[in-house]
Tab-separated table of C-alpha atoms and ligand atoms in Angstrom:
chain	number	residue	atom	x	y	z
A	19	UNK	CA	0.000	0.000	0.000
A	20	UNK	CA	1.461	3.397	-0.747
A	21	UNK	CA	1.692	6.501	1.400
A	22	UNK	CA	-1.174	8.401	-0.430
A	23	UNK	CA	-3.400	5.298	-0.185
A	24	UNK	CA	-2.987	4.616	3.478
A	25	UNK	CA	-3.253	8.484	4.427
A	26	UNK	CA	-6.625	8.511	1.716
A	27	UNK	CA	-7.973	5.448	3.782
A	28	UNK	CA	-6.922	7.040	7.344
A	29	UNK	CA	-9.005	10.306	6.053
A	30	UNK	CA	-12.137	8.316	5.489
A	31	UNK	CA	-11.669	6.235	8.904
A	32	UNK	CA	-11.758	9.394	10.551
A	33	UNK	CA	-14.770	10.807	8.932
A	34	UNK	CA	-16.472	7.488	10.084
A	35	UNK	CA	-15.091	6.874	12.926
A	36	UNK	CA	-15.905	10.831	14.115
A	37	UNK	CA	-19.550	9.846	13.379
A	38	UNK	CA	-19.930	6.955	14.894
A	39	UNK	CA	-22.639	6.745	17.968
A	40	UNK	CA	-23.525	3.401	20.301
A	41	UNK	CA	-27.308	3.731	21.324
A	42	UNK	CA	-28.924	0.724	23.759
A	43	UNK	CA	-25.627	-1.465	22.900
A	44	UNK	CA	-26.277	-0.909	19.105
A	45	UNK	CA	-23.411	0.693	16.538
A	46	UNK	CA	-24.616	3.103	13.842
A	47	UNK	CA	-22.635	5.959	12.553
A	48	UNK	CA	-24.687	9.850	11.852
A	49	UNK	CA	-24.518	10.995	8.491
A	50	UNK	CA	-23.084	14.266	10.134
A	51	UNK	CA	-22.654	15.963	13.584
A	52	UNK	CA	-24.774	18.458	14.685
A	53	UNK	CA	-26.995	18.363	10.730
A	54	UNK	CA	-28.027	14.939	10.365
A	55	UNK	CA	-27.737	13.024	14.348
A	56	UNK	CA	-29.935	10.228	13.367
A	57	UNK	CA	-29.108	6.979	11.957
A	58	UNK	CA	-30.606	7.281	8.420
A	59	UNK	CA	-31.127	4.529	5.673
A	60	UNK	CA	-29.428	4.744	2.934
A	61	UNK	CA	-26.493	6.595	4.432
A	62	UNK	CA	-26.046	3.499	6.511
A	63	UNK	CA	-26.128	1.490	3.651
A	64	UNK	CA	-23.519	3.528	1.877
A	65	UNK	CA	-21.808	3.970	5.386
A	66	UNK	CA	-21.888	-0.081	5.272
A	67	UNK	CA	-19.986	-0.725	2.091
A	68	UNK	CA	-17.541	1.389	3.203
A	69	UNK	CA	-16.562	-0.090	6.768
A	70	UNK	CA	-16.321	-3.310	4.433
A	71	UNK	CA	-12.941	-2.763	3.958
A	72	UNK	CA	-11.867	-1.466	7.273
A	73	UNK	CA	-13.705	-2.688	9.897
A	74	UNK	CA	-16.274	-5.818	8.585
A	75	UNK	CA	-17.651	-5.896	12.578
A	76	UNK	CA	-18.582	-2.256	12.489
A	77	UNK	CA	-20.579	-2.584	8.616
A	78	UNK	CA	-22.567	-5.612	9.819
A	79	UNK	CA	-23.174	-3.328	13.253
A	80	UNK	CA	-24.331	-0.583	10.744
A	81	UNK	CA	-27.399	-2.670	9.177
A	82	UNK	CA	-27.976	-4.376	12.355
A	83	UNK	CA	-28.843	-1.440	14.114
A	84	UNK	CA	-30.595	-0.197	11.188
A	85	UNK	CA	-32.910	-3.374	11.003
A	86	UNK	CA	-33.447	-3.193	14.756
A	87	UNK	CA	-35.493	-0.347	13.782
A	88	UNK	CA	-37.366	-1.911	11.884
A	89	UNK	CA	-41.595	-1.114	12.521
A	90	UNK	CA	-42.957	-4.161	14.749
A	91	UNK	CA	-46.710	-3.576	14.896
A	92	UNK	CA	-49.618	-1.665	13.048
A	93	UNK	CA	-50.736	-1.293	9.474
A	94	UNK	CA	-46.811	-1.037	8.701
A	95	UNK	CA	-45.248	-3.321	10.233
A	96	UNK	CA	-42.011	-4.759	8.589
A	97	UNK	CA	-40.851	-1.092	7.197
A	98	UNK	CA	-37.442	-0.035	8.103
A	99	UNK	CA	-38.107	4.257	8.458
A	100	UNK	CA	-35.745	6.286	6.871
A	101	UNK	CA	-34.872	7.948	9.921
A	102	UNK	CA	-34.271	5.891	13.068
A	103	UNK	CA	-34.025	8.513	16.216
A	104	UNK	CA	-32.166	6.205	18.976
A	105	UNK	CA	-32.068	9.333	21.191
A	106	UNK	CA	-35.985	9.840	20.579
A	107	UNK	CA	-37.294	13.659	19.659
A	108	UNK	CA	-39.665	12.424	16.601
A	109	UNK	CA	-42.348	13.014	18.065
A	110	UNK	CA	-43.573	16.392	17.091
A	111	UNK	CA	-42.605	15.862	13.462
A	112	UNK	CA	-43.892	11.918	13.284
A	113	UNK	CA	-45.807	11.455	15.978
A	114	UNK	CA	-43.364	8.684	16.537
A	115	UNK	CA	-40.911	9.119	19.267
A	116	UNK	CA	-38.198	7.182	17.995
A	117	UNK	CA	-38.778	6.638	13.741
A	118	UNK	CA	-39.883	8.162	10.917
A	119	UNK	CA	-43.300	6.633	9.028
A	120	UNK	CA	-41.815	6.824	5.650
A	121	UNK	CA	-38.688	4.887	3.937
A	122	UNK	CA	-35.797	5.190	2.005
A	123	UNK	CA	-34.043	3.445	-1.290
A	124	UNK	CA	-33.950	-0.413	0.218
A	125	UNK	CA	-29.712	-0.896	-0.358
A	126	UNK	CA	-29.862	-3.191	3.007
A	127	UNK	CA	-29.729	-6.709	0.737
A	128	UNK	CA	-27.393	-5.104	-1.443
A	129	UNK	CA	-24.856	-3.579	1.325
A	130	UNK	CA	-25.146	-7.256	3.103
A	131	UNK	CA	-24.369	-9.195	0.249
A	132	UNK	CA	-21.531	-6.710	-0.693
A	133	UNK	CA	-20.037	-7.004	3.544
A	134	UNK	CA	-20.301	-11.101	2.830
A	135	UNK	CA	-18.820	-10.501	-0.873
A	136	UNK	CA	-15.479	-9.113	1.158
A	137	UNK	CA	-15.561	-10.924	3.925
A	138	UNK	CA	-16.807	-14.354	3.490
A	139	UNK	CA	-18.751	-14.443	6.667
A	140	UNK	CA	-22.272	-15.478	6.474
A	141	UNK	CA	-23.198	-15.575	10.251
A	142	UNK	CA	-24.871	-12.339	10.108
A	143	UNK	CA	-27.058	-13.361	6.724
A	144	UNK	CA	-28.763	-15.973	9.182
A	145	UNK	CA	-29.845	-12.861	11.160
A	146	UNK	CA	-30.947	-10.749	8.904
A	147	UNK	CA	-32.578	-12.689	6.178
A	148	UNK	CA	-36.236	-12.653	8.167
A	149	UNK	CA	-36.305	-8.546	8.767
A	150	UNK	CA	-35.601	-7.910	4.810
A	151	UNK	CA	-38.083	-10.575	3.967
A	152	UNK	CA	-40.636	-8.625	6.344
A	153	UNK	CA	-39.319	-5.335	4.613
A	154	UNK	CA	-40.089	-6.398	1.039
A	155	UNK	CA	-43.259	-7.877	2.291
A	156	UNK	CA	-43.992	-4.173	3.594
A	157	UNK	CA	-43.520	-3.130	-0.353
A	158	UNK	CA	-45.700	-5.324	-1.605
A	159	UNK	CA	-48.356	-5.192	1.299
A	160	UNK	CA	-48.323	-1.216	1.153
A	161	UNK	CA	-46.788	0.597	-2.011
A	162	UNK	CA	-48.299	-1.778	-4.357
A	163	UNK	CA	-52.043	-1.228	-4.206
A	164	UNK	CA	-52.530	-1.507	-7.754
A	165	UNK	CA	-50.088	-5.111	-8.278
A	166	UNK	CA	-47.845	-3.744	-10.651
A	167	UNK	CA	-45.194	-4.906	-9.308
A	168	UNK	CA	-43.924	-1.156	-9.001
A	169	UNK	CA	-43.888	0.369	-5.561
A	170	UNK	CA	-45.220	4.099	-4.988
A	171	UNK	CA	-43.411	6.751	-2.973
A	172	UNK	CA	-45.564	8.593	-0.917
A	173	UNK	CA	-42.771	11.666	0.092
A	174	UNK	CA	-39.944	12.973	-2.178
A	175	UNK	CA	-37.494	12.205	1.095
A	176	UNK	CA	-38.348	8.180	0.209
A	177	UNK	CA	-36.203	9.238	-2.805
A	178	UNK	CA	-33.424	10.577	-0.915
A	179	UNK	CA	-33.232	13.125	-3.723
A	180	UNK	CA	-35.424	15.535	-1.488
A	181	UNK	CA	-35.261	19.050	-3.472
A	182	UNK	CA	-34.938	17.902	-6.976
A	183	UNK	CA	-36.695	19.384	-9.441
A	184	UNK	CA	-38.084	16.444	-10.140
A	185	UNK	CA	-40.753	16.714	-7.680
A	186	UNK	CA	-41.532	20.379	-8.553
A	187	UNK	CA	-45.112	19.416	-10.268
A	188	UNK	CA	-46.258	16.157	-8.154
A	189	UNK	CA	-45.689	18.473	-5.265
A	190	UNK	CA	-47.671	20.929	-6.736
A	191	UNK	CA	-44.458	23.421	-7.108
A	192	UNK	CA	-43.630	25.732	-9.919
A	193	UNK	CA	-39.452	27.366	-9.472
A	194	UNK	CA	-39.664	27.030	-5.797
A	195	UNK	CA	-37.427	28.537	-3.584
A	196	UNK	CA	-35.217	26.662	-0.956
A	197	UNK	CA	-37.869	27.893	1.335
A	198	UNK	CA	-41.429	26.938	-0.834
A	199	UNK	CA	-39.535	23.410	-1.454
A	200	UNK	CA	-38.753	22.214	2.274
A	201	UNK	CA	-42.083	23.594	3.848
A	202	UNK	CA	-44.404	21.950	1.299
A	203	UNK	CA	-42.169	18.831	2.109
A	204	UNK	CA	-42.683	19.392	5.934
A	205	UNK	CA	-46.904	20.322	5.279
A	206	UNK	CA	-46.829	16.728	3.297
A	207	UNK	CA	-45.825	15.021	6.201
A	208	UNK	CA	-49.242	15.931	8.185
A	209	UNK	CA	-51.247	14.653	5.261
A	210	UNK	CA	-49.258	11.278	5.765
A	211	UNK	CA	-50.447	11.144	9.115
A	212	UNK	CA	-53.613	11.509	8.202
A	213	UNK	CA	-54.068	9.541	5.865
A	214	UNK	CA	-52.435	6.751	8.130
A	215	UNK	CA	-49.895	6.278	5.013
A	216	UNK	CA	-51.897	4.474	3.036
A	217	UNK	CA	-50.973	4.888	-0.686
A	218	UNK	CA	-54.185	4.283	-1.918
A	219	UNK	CA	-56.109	7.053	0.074
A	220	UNK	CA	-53.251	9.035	-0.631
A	221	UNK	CA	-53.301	8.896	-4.204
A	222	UNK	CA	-56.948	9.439	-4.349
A	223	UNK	CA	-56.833	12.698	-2.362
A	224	UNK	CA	-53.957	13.807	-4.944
A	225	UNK	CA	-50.971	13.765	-2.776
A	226	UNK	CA	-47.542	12.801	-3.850
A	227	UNK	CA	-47.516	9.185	-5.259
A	228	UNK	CA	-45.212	8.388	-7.841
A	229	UNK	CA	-43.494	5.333	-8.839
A	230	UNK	CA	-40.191	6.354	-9.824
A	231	UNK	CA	-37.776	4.813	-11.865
A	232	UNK	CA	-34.574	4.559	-10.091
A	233	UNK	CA	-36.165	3.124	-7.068
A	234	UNK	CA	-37.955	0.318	-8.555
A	235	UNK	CA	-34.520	-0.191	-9.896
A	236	UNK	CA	-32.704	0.032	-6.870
A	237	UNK	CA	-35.652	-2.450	-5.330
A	238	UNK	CA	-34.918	-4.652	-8.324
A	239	UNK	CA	-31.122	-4.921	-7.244
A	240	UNK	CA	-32.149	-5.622	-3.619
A	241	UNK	CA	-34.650	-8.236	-4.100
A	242	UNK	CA	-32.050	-10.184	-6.586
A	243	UNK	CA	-29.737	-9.751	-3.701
A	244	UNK	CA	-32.197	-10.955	-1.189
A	245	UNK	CA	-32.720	-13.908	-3.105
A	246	UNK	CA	-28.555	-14.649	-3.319
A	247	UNK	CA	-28.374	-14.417	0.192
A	248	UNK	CA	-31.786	-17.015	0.831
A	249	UNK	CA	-28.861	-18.933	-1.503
A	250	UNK	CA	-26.211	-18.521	0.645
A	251	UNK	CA	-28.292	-19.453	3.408
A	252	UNK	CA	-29.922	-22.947	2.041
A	253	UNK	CA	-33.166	-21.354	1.358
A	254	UNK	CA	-34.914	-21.444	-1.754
A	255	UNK	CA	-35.105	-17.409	-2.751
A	256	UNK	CA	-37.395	-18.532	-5.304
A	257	UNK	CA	-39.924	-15.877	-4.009
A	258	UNK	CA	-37.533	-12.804	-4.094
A	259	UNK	CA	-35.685	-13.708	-7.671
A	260	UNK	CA	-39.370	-14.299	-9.449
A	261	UNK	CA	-40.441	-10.645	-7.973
A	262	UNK	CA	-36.974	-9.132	-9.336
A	263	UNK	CA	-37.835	-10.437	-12.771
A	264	UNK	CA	-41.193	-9.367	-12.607
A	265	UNK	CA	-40.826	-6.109	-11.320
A	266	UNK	CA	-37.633	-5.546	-13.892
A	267	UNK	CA	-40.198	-6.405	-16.704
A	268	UNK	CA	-42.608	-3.884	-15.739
A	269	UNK	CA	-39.663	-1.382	-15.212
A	270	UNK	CA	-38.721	-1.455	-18.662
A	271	UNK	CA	-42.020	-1.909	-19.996
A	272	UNK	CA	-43.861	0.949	-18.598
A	273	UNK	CA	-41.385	3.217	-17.710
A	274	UNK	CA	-38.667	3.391	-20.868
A	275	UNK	CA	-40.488	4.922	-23.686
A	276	UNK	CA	-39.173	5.044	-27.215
A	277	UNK	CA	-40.769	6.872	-29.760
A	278	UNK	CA	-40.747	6.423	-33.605
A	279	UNK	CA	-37.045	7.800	-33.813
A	280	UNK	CA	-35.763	5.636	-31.456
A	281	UNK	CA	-35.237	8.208	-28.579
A	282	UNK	CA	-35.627	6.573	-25.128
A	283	UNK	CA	-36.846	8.712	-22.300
A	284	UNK	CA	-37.313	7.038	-18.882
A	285	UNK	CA	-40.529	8.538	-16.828
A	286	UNK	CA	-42.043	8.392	-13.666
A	287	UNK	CA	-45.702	7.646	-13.235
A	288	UNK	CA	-47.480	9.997	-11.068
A	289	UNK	CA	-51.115	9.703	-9.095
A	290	UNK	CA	-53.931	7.160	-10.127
A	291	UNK	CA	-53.774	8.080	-13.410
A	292	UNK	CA	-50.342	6.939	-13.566
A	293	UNK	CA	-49.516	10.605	-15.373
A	294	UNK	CA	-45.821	9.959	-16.806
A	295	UNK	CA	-43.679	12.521	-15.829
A	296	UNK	CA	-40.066	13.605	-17.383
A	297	UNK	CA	-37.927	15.605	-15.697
A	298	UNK	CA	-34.775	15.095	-17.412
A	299	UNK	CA	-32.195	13.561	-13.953
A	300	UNK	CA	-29.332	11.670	-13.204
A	301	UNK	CA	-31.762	9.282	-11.689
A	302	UNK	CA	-32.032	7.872	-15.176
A	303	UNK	CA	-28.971	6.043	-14.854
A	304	UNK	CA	-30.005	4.159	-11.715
A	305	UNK	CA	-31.434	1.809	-13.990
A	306	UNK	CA	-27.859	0.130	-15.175
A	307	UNK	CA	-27.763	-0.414	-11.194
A	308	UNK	CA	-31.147	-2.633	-11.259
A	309	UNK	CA	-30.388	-4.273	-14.684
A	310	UNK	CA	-33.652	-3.123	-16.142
A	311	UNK	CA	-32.105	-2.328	-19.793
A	312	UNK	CA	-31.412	-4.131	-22.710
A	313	UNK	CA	-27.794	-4.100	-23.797
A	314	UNK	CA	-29.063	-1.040	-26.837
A	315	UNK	CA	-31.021	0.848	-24.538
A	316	UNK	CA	-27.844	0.789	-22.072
A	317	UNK	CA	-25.729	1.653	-24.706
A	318	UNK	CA	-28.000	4.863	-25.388
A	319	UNK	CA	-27.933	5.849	-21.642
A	320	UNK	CA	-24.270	5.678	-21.420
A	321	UNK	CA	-24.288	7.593	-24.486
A	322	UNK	CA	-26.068	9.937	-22.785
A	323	UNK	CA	-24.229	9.910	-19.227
A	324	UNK	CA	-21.083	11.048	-21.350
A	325	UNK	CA	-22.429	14.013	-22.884
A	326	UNK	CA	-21.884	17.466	-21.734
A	327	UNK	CA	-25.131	17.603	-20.185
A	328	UNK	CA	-24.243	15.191	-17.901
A	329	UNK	CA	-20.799	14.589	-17.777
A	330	UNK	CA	-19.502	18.037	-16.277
A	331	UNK	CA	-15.802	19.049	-14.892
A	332	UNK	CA	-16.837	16.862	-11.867
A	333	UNK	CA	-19.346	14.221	-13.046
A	334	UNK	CA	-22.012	12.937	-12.286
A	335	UNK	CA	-24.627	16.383	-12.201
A	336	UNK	CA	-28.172	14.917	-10.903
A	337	UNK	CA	-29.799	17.471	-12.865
A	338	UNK	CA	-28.514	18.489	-16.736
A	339	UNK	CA	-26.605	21.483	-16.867
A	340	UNK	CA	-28.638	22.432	-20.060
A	341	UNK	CA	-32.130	22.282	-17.960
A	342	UNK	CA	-33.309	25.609	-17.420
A	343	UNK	CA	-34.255	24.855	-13.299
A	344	UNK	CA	-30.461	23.903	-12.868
A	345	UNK	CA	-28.467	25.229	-9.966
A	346	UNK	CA	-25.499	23.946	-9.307
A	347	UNK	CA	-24.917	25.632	-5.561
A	348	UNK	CA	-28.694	24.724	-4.484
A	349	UNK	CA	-29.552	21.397	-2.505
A	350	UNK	CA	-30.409	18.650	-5.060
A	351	UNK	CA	-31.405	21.032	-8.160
A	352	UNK	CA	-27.981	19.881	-9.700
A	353	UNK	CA	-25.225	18.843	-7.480
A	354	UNK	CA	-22.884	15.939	-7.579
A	355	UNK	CA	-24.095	13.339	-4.614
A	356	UNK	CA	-21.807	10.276	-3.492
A	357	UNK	CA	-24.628	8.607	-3.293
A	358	UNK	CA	-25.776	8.713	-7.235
A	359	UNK	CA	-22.251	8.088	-8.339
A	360	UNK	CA	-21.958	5.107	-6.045
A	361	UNK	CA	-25.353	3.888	-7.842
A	362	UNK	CA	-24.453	4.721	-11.541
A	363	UNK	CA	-20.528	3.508	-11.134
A	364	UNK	CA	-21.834	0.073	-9.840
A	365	UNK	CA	-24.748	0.188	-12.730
A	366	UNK	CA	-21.933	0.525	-15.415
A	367	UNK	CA	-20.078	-1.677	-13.971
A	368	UNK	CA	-22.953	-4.353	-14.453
A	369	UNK	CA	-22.993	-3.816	-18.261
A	370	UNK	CA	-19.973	-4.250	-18.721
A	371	UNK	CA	-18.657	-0.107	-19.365
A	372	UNK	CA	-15.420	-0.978	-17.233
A	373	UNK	CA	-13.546	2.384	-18.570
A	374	UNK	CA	-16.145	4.619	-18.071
A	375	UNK	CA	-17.345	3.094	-14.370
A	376	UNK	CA	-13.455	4.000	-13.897
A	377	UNK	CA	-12.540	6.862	-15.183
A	378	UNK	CA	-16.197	7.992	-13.117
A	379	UNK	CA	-14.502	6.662	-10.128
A	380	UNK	CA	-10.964	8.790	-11.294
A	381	UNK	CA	-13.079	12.191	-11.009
A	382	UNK	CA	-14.777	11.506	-7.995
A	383	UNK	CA	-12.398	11.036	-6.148
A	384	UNK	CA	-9.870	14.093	-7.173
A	385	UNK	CA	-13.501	15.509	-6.298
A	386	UNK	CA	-13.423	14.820	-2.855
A	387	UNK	CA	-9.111	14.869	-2.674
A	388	UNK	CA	-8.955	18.172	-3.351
A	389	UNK	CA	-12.457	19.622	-1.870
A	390	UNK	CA	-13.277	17.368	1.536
A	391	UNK	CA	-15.869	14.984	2.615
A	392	UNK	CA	-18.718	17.383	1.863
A	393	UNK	CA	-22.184	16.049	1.355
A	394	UNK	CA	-22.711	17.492	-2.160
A	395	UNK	CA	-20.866	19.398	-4.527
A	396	UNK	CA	-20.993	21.721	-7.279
A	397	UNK	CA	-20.318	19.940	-10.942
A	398	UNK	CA	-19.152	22.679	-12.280
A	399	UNK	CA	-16.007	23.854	-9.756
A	400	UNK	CA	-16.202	21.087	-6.757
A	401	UNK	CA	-16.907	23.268	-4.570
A	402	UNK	CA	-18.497	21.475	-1.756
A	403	UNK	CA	-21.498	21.839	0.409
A	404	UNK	CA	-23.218	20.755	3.034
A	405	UNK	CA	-21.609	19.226	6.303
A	406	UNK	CA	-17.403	18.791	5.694
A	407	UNK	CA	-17.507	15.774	7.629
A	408	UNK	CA	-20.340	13.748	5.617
A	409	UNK	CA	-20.005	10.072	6.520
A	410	UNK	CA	-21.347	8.569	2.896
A	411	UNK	CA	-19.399	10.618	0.933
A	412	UNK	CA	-16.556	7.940	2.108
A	413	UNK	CA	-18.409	5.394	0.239
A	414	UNK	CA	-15.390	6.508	-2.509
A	415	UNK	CA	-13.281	4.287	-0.933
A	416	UNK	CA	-15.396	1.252	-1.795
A	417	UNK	CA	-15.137	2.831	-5.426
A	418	UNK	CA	-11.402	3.527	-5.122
A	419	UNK	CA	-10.286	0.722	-3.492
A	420	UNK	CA	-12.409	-1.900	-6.077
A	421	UNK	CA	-11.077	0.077	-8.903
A	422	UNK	CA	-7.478	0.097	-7.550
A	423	UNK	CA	-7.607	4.188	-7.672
A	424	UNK	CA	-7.115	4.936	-3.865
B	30	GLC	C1	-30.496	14.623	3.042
B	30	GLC	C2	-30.476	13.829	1.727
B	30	GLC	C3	-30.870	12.385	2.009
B	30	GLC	C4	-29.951	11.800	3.069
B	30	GLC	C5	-29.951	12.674	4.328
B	30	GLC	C6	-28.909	12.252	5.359
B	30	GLC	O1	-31.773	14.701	3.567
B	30	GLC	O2	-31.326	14.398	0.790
B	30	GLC	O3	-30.801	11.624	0.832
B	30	GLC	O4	-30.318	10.504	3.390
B	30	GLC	O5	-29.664	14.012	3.990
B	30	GLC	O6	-27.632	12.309	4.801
């Protein structure tokens, strides 16, 4: 190992390990002190894949804790919240003391394969294999009231892309500022209650309910990884890998469209009436991540990852720099998130775009050599935003360290 590796690998350590919290005897690391003191999904997923490398005990502890939050009783039961508070103080904005009623991208499958991938250790797989049957149970029980086989997100923070402009018209928004966005996403949350979270009542009342692309994808990946680790573990997985298939079907039936030229645009379906919508995002790429292309649509995403559009100074921009709502300094309306890359370097990786997955992986992380551990970036200059000391922007080292970059 060289210097610059080991002092690279030291920096992320102490990011992590500055982050890290024990709650009731369980290990979870905060996405950032003093901004973000909960344990939160997908950042522990991220946070997860990381560790893998360092400290294996510490990533299993990370989606332990997160699955001991998992909801036990009630109409949800079997949902792991997007927000778990182990020091309590949801309350006022929940009405749960201690989680959040909504979810996050489900990366838990994926980030405990990906721990067992390094490590060889299936002990924990044993463990965990009943809470992420119960939490894709909760998918199909509660986001699927119409049996597509495509689940509905009832909040743009399900996403984890909370600002972007693609939820500027199923949230009712036109140019909103910072200010318009974030209330109208804190007024949603008291129509949630309500409405007890059911989708269906929901999406009859015309609140946000959209089945996005890129987390159908992402679900895709999990539940194929669900049913690997059901391998693993000598059961059948049958169940999981026939819902993967089916739900990757309906992914690229419904939501690629190709018109008579042959130009593919990937939608969202939004409400009951299942209103496409195309807001022109990063999140378009997610789908190399689930698999849900066929090697010539791929080939015309990648196409379209490389160009200008998308491909800025510091790649990847979640929204176009050619779109007219794009910001580069604002939260989400076109920044440059660990979290995407992670998603689209692992998606190209899939179909088989080894130079490009790398020379993503190259950028990213001069990105965060030169400009910190920030939570989000500009595309443009790298300027970085956002908490310094963001815990899943270290998820580069998974990316550095598998593409023998660090
Ligand atoms: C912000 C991001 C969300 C993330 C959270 C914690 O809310 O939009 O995706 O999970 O911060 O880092």
């Amino acid at each position: 190992m060289s210097n610059h590796e080991h002092d690279f690998i030291q920096a992320c350590m102490t990011v992590l390990r500055g982050n890290q919290m024990t709650s009731n005897g369980f290990r979870y690391t905060r996405p950032a002190p003093h901004v973000y003191e909960q344990q939160w999904l997908w950042d522990s997923c991220f946070h997860a894949v990381a560790y893998r490398w360092l400290d294996p005990a510490m990533a299993w502890d990370e989606l332990r804790s997160l699955l001991a939050g998992q909801v036990k009783n009630g109409a949800d039961a079997g949902m792991i919240p997007h927000m778990v508070y182990w020091q309590g103080g949801g309350e006022a904005l929940w009405g749960h003391d201690k989680h959040s009623i909504i979810t996050q991208p489900p990366l838990i499958a994926i980030a405990a394969l990906a721990i067992y991938e390094k490590t060889g250790d299936s002990t924990p797989l044993y463990e965990f294999y009943a809470p992420l049957c119960a939490y894709h149970e909760w998918f199909m029980r509660r986001r699927d009231a119409d049996k597509d086989h495509l689940v509905s997100l009832i909040h743009p923070w399900e996403s984890g892309w909370d600002a972007s402009p693609r939820w500027d018209v199923p949230m009712g928004l036109q140019m909103p500022t910072d200010e318009q966005s974030k209330s109208a996403r804190h007024g949603l949350v008291a129509t949630l209650r309500d409405a007890d979270m059911d989708m269906q009542i929901l999406a009859d009342k015309g609140s946000f309910c959209v089945e996005t692309a890129d987390f159908n994808a992402i679900r895709v990946a999990d539940l194929e990884a669900l049913a690997q680790i059901a391998l693993i573990i000598g059961e059948s997985g049958r169940r999981w890998r026939d819902e993967a298939k089916l739900a990757c079907e309906v992914v690229r039936q419904r939501l690629i469209q190709t018109d008579n030229d042959g130009n593919m645009t990937i939608c969202d379906l939004s409400g009951s009436a299942e209103m496409p919508i195309i807001t022109p995002s990063a999140s378009q790429f997610v789908l190399l991540f689930g698999g849900c292309l066929s090697p010539e649509q791929a080939e015309k995403l990648v196409n379209r990852l490389q160009s200008s559009a998308f491909w800025t100074p510091y790649p990847v921009t979640t929204t176009p720099s050619d779109h007219p709502q794009f910001d580069p300094a604002h939260y989400w309306r076109g920044n440059v998130w660990l979290s995407v890359n992670w998603l689209i370097w692992r998606g190209l990786r899939r179909y088989g775009y080894h130079e490009i997955a790398h020379d993503l992986v190259a950028r990213t992380l001069t990105l965060v050599k030169n400009h910190g551990f920030h939570e989000y970036f500009n595309p443009m200059t790298g300027d970085g935003y956002g908490p310094s000391q963001q815990s899943w922007t270290t998820v580069i080292l998974d990316m550095a360290l598998t593409e023998n970059l660090a």
